[in-house]
mmCIF file of C-alpha atoms in Angstrom:
data_model
loop_
_atom_site.group_PDB
_atom_site.id
_atom_site.type_symbol
_atom_site.label_atom_id
_atom_site.label_comp_id
_atom_site.label_asym_id
_atom_site.label_seq_id
_atom_site.Cartn_x
_atom_site.Cartn_y
_atom_site.Cartn_z
ATOM 1 C CA MET O 7 -25.203 -13.322 17.774
ATOM 2 C CA LEU O 8 -23.024 -9.239 17.213
ATOM 3 C CA ASN O 9 -25.590 -6.926 16.651
ATOM 4 C CA ILE O 10 -24.090 -3.482 15.053
ATOM 5 C CA ASN O 11 -25.320 -0.881 14.540
ATOM 6 C CA THR O 12 -24.078 0.091 10.971
ATOM 7 C CA ASP O 13 -24.853 4.116 10.046
ATOM 8 C CA LYS O 14 -22.350 4.376 12.850
ATOM 9 C CA GLN O 15 -20.332 1.962 12.019
ATOM 10 C CA CYS O 16 -19.896 4.154 8.547
ATOM 11 C CA GLU O 17 -18.666 6.883 10.070
ATOM 12 C CA ASN O 18 -15.637 5.102 11.546
ATOM 13 C CA PHE O 19 -14.369 4.566 8.475
ATOM 14 C CA THR O 20 -12.129 7.110 8.244
ATOM 15 C CA HIS O 21 -9.760 4.784 6.597
ATOM 16 C CA TRP O 22 -11.484 4.241 4.061
ATOM 17 C CA ASN O 23 -13.152 7.596 3.874
ATOM 18 C CA SER O 24 -9.342 8.459 3.848
ATOM 19 C CA ALA O 25 -9.021 6.397 0.680
ATOM 20 C CA VAL O 26 -11.844 7.406 -1.145
ATOM 21 C CA ALA O 27 -11.294 10.799 -0.912
ATOM 22 C CA ARG O 28 -6.993 10.017 -1.994
ATOM 23 C CA PHE O 29 -8.959 7.783 -4.972
ATOM 24 C CA LYS O 30 -11.442 10.710 -5.999
ATOM 25 C CA ASP O 31 -8.406 13.145 -5.822
ATOM 26 C CA ALA O 32 -6.179 11.354 -8.396
ATOM 27 C CA HIS O 33 -8.225 10.194 -10.994
ATOM 28 C CA ASN O 34 -11.017 11.536 -13.553
ATOM 29 C CA GLN O 35 -13.436 8.543 -12.219
ATOM 30 C CA SER O 36 -15.879 8.925 -15.485
ATOM 31 C CA ASP O 37 -12.400 7.430 -17.325
ATOM 32 C CA VAL O 38 -12.308 5.165 -14.591
ATOM 33 C CA ALA O 39 -15.554 3.965 -14.661
ATOM 34 C CA ARG O 40 -15.692 3.583 -18.976
ATOM 35 C CA SER O 41 -12.760 1.835 -18.255
ATOM 36 C CA MET O 42 -14.359 -0.330 -15.835
ATOM 37 C CA GLY O 43 -17.552 -1.251 -17.875
ATOM 38 C CA MET O 44 -19.927 0.954 -15.881
ATOM 39 C CA LYS O 45 -21.675 3.926 -16.367
ATOM 40 C CA PRO O 46 -19.701 7.107 -14.731
ATOM 41 C CA GLN O 47 -22.634 8.592 -12.871
ATOM 42 C CA LEU O 48 -23.003 4.988 -10.909
ATOM 43 C CA TRP O 49 -19.647 4.673 -9.987
ATOM 44 C CA ILE O 50 -19.046 8.422 -8.891
ATOM 45 C CA ASN O 51 -22.867 7.905 -7.019
ATOM 46 C CA LYS O 52 -20.885 4.108 -5.004
ATOM 47 C CA LEU O 53 -17.818 7.070 -4.208
ATOM 48 C CA VAL O 54 -20.210 9.150 -2.622
ATOM 49 C CA ALA O 55 -20.701 8.374 1.553
ATOM 50 C CA LYS O 56 -23.978 9.592 1.476
ATOM 51 C CA HIS O 57 -25.520 7.288 -1.136
ATOM 52 C CA ALA O 58 -26.809 4.423 -0.626
ATOM 53 C CA ALA O 59 -24.900 2.493 -3.218
ATOM 54 C CA GLU O 60 -21.731 1.712 -2.556
ATOM 55 C CA PRO O 61 -18.801 -0.302 -4.627
ATOM 56 C CA THR O 62 -18.776 -3.638 -3.913
ATOM 57 C CA VAL O 63 -15.286 -6.437 -3.736
ATOM 58 C CA LYS O 64 -15.324 -6.609 -7.746
ATOM 59 C CA ASN O 65 -15.563 -3.238 -8.661
ATOM 60 C CA ILE O 66 -12.435 -2.343 -5.828
ATOM 61 C CA ILE O 67 -10.896 -4.692 -7.629
ATOM 62 C CA ALA O 68 -12.131 -3.238 -11.551
ATOM 63 C CA ALA O 69 -10.519 -0.166 -10.383
ATOM 64 C CA ALA O 70 -7.554 -1.050 -8.653
ATOM 65 C CA ARG O 71 -7.096 -2.830 -11.781
ATOM 66 C CA VAL O 72 -7.787 -0.291 -14.429
ATOM 67 C CA THR O 73 -5.978 2.303 -12.521
ATOM 68 C CA GLY O 74 -3.037 0.860 -11.138
ATOM 69 C CA ASP O 75 -4.079 2.538 -7.784
ATOM 70 C CA HIS O 76 -4.025 0.319 -5.024
ATOM 71 C CA THR O 77 -5.542 2.862 -2.624
ATOM 72 C CA LEU O 78 -8.933 1.621 -2.020
ATOM 73 C CA VAL O 79 -7.411 -1.730 -1.452
ATOM 74 C CA HIS O 80 -5.327 0.064 1.560
ATOM 75 C CA GLY O 81 -8.131 2.010 3.193
ATOM 76 C CA LEU O 82 -9.963 -1.641 3.395
ATOM 77 C CA LEU O 83 -7.507 -3.666 4.735
ATOM 78 C CA LEU O 84 -6.291 -0.748 7.069
ATOM 79 C CA GLU O 85 -10.208 -0.872 8.546
ATOM 80 C CA LEU O 86 -9.835 -4.425 9.012
ATOM 81 C CA ASP O 87 -6.396 -3.580 11.128
ATOM 82 C CA MET O 88 -4.648 -4.999 8.272
ATOM 83 C CA ALA O 89 -2.026 -3.483 5.383
ATOM 84 C CA GLY O 90 -1.227 -4.979 1.654
ATOM 85 C CA ILE O 91 1.150 -4.801 -0.814
ATOM 86 C CA ALA O 92 1.188 -5.431 -3.823
ATOM 87 C CA LEU O 93 3.730 -8.235 -4.749
ATOM 88 C CA PRO O 94 6.282 -8.453 -7.523
ATOM 89 C CA LYS O 95 5.344 -9.845 -10.681
ATOM 90 C CA SER O 96 8.422 -11.067 -11.736
ATOM 91 C CA ASN O 97 8.210 -14.876 -12.352
ATOM 92 C CA HIS O 98 9.727 -15.553 -9.325
ATOM 93 C CA LYS O 99 13.097 -13.990 -10.506
ATOM 94 C CA ALA O 100 15.154 -11.564 -8.291
ATOM 95 C CA ASP O 101 15.186 -8.135 -8.843
ATOM 96 C CA GLU O 102 17.951 -7.207 -10.517
ATOM 97 C CA GLN O 103 18.836 -4.569 -8.403
ATOM 98 C CA ALA O 104 21.635 -4.548 -6.394
ATOM 99 C CA LEU O 105 21.003 -5.634 -2.455
ATOM 100 C CA THR O 106 22.635 -2.784 -1.079
ATOM 101 C CA SER O 107 21.129 -0.223 -3.877
ATOM 102 C CA GLN O 108 17.420 -1.928 -2.590
ATOM 103 C CA ALA O 109 18.645 -1.170 1.256
ATOM 104 C CA LEU O 110 19.393 2.315 0.553
ATOM 105 C CA GLU O 111 16.148 3.086 -1.095
ATOM 106 C CA ILE O 112 14.200 1.053 1.806
ATOM 107 C CA THR O 113 16.775 3.112 4.576
ATOM 108 C CA ALA O 114 16.262 6.333 2.649
ATOM 109 C CA THR O 115 12.999 6.220 2.829
ATOM 110 C CA ALA O 116 12.591 5.019 6.705
ATOM 111 C CA GLY O 117 14.401 8.396 7.189
ATOM 112 C CA GLU O 118 11.778 10.570 5.182
ATOM 113 C CA LEU O 119 9.264 9.321 7.036
ATOM 114 C CA ALA O 120 10.793 9.870 10.768
ATOM 115 C CA ARG O 121 12.043 13.450 9.332
ATOM 116 C CA ASP O 122 7.860 14.013 8.277
ATOM 117 C CA ALA O 123 7.403 12.757 12.229
ATOM 118 C CA ILE O 124 9.349 15.061 13.599
ATOM 119 C CA ASP O 125 8.227 18.130 11.754
ATOM 120 C CA VAL O 126 4.476 16.915 12.489
ATOM 121 C CA GLN O 127 5.465 16.353 16.383
ATOM 122 C CA GLN O 128 7.069 19.878 16.522
ATOM 123 C CA SER O 129 4.019 21.905 14.907
ATOM 124 C CA GLY O 130 1.593 19.674 16.586
ATOM 125 C CA GLN O 131 -0.449 19.769 13.602
ATOM 126 C CA VAL O 132 -0.266 17.912 9.684
ATOM 127 C CA CYS O 133 -2.184 18.583 6.971
ATOM 128 C CA LYS O 134 -4.470 16.382 4.297
ATOM 129 C CA GLN O 135 -1.515 16.530 1.613
ATOM 130 C CA ARG O 136 1.342 15.723 4.535
ATOM 131 C CA ARG O 137 -0.360 13.048 5.907
ATOM 132 C CA ASP O 138 -1.442 11.427 2.245
ATOM 133 C CA ARG O 139 1.768 11.687 1.234
ATOM 134 C CA ALA O 140 3.574 9.981 4.294
ATOM 135 C CA VAL O 141 0.773 7.264 3.827
ATOM 136 C CA SER O 142 1.762 6.759 -0.054
ATOM 137 C CA LYS O 143 5.814 6.945 1.017
ATOM 138 C CA ALA O 144 5.212 4.153 3.702
ATOM 139 C CA THR O 145 3.035 1.704 1.414
ATOM 140 C CA ALA O 146 5.583 2.487 -0.919
ATOM 141 C CA MET O 147 8.265 1.442 1.488
ATOM 142 C CA MET O 148 6.000 -1.838 2.473
ATOM 143 C CA GLY O 149 6.439 -2.538 -1.582
ATOM 144 C CA THR O 150 10.340 -2.024 -1.564
ATOM 145 C CA LEU O 151 10.899 -3.998 1.686
ATOM 146 C CA ALA O 152 8.857 -7.168 0.463
ATOM 147 C CA LEU O 153 10.507 -6.803 -3.543
ATOM 148 C CA PHE O 154 14.072 -6.936 -1.273
ATOM 149 C CA VAL O 155 12.883 -9.895 0.957
ATOM 150 C CA HIS O 156 11.995 -11.296 -2.398
ATOM 151 C CA THR O 157 15.082 -10.678 -3.493
ATOM 152 C CA ILE O 158 17.236 -12.546 -1.080
ATOM 153 C CA GLU O 159 15.138 -15.492 -1.638
ATOM 154 C CA SER O 160 15.671 -15.790 -4.980
ATOM 155 C CA ARG O 161 19.302 -15.066 -4.763
ATOM 156 C CA PHE O 162 20.045 -17.273 -2.485
ATOM 157 C CA HIS O 163 17.724 -20.167 -3.064
ATOM 158 C CA ALA O 164 19.345 -20.417 -6.376
ATOM 159 C CA ILE O 165 22.186 -20.919 -5.157
ATOM 160 C CA PRO O 166 22.090 -23.475 -1.963
ATOM 161 C CA GLY O 167 25.780 -22.967 -1.696
ATOM 162 C CA MET O 168 25.928 -19.579 -1.792
ATOM 163 C CA THR O 169 23.412 -19.880 1.189
ATOM 164 C CA VAL O 170 25.442 -22.312 3.074
ATOM 165 C CA ALA O 171 28.375 -19.808 2.657
ATOM 166 C CA PHE O 172 26.821 -16.624 3.546
ATOM 167 C CA ASP O 173 24.902 -18.446 6.865
ATOM 168 C CA THR O 174 28.101 -19.726 7.979
ATOM 169 C CA LEU O 175 30.021 -16.534 7.128
ATOM 170 C CA THR O 176 27.233 -14.213 9.422
ATOM 171 C CA THR O 177 27.058 -17.007 12.260
ATOM 172 C CA SER O 178 30.495 -18.494 12.542
ATOM 173 C CA ALA O 179 33.324 -16.263 14.363
ATOM 174 C CA VAL O 180 35.747 -15.534 11.531
ATOM 175 C CA PRO O 181 39.238 -13.489 12.480
ATOM 176 C CA GLY O 182 38.975 -9.951 10.697
ATOM 177 C CA LEU O 183 35.371 -10.512 10.049
ATOM 178 C CA SER O 184 33.453 -10.325 13.945
#
């Protein structure tokens, strides 16, 4: 059996600690607690690293649902070397936005992240606000990319003939198109 010193491990939960700090900065925790049906001080104590009480999985889910903010979930997943994205609530319908517009949005966000990375590399330092903005941009971009994939799947599975035509055009040597 694996024997881990949990006190030392807690100090190393940098993604979780960062997510908690961002979540606390973004919301009035008393309002969040009341919306969750919890006493405000109890919720606030669960978000303080030095307190013995910690948020339960159900608390994290409830906080995400009442705020629409998945920061705590993302922090938890990052501690497991995983990343999460919000799935579209579209009843399996494709996004109405043009694919080119979606692709341009993804590309623009990637460009912004690249610019931020260059700035950080040149300055050799990054402040908390800049890091938090980069994390938010990257997370939003992952969601946009997931929507893009969902849209492509929905559009091309809805019209099987279109799928065959698209595959034929992209894989065949057609004069003038290759």
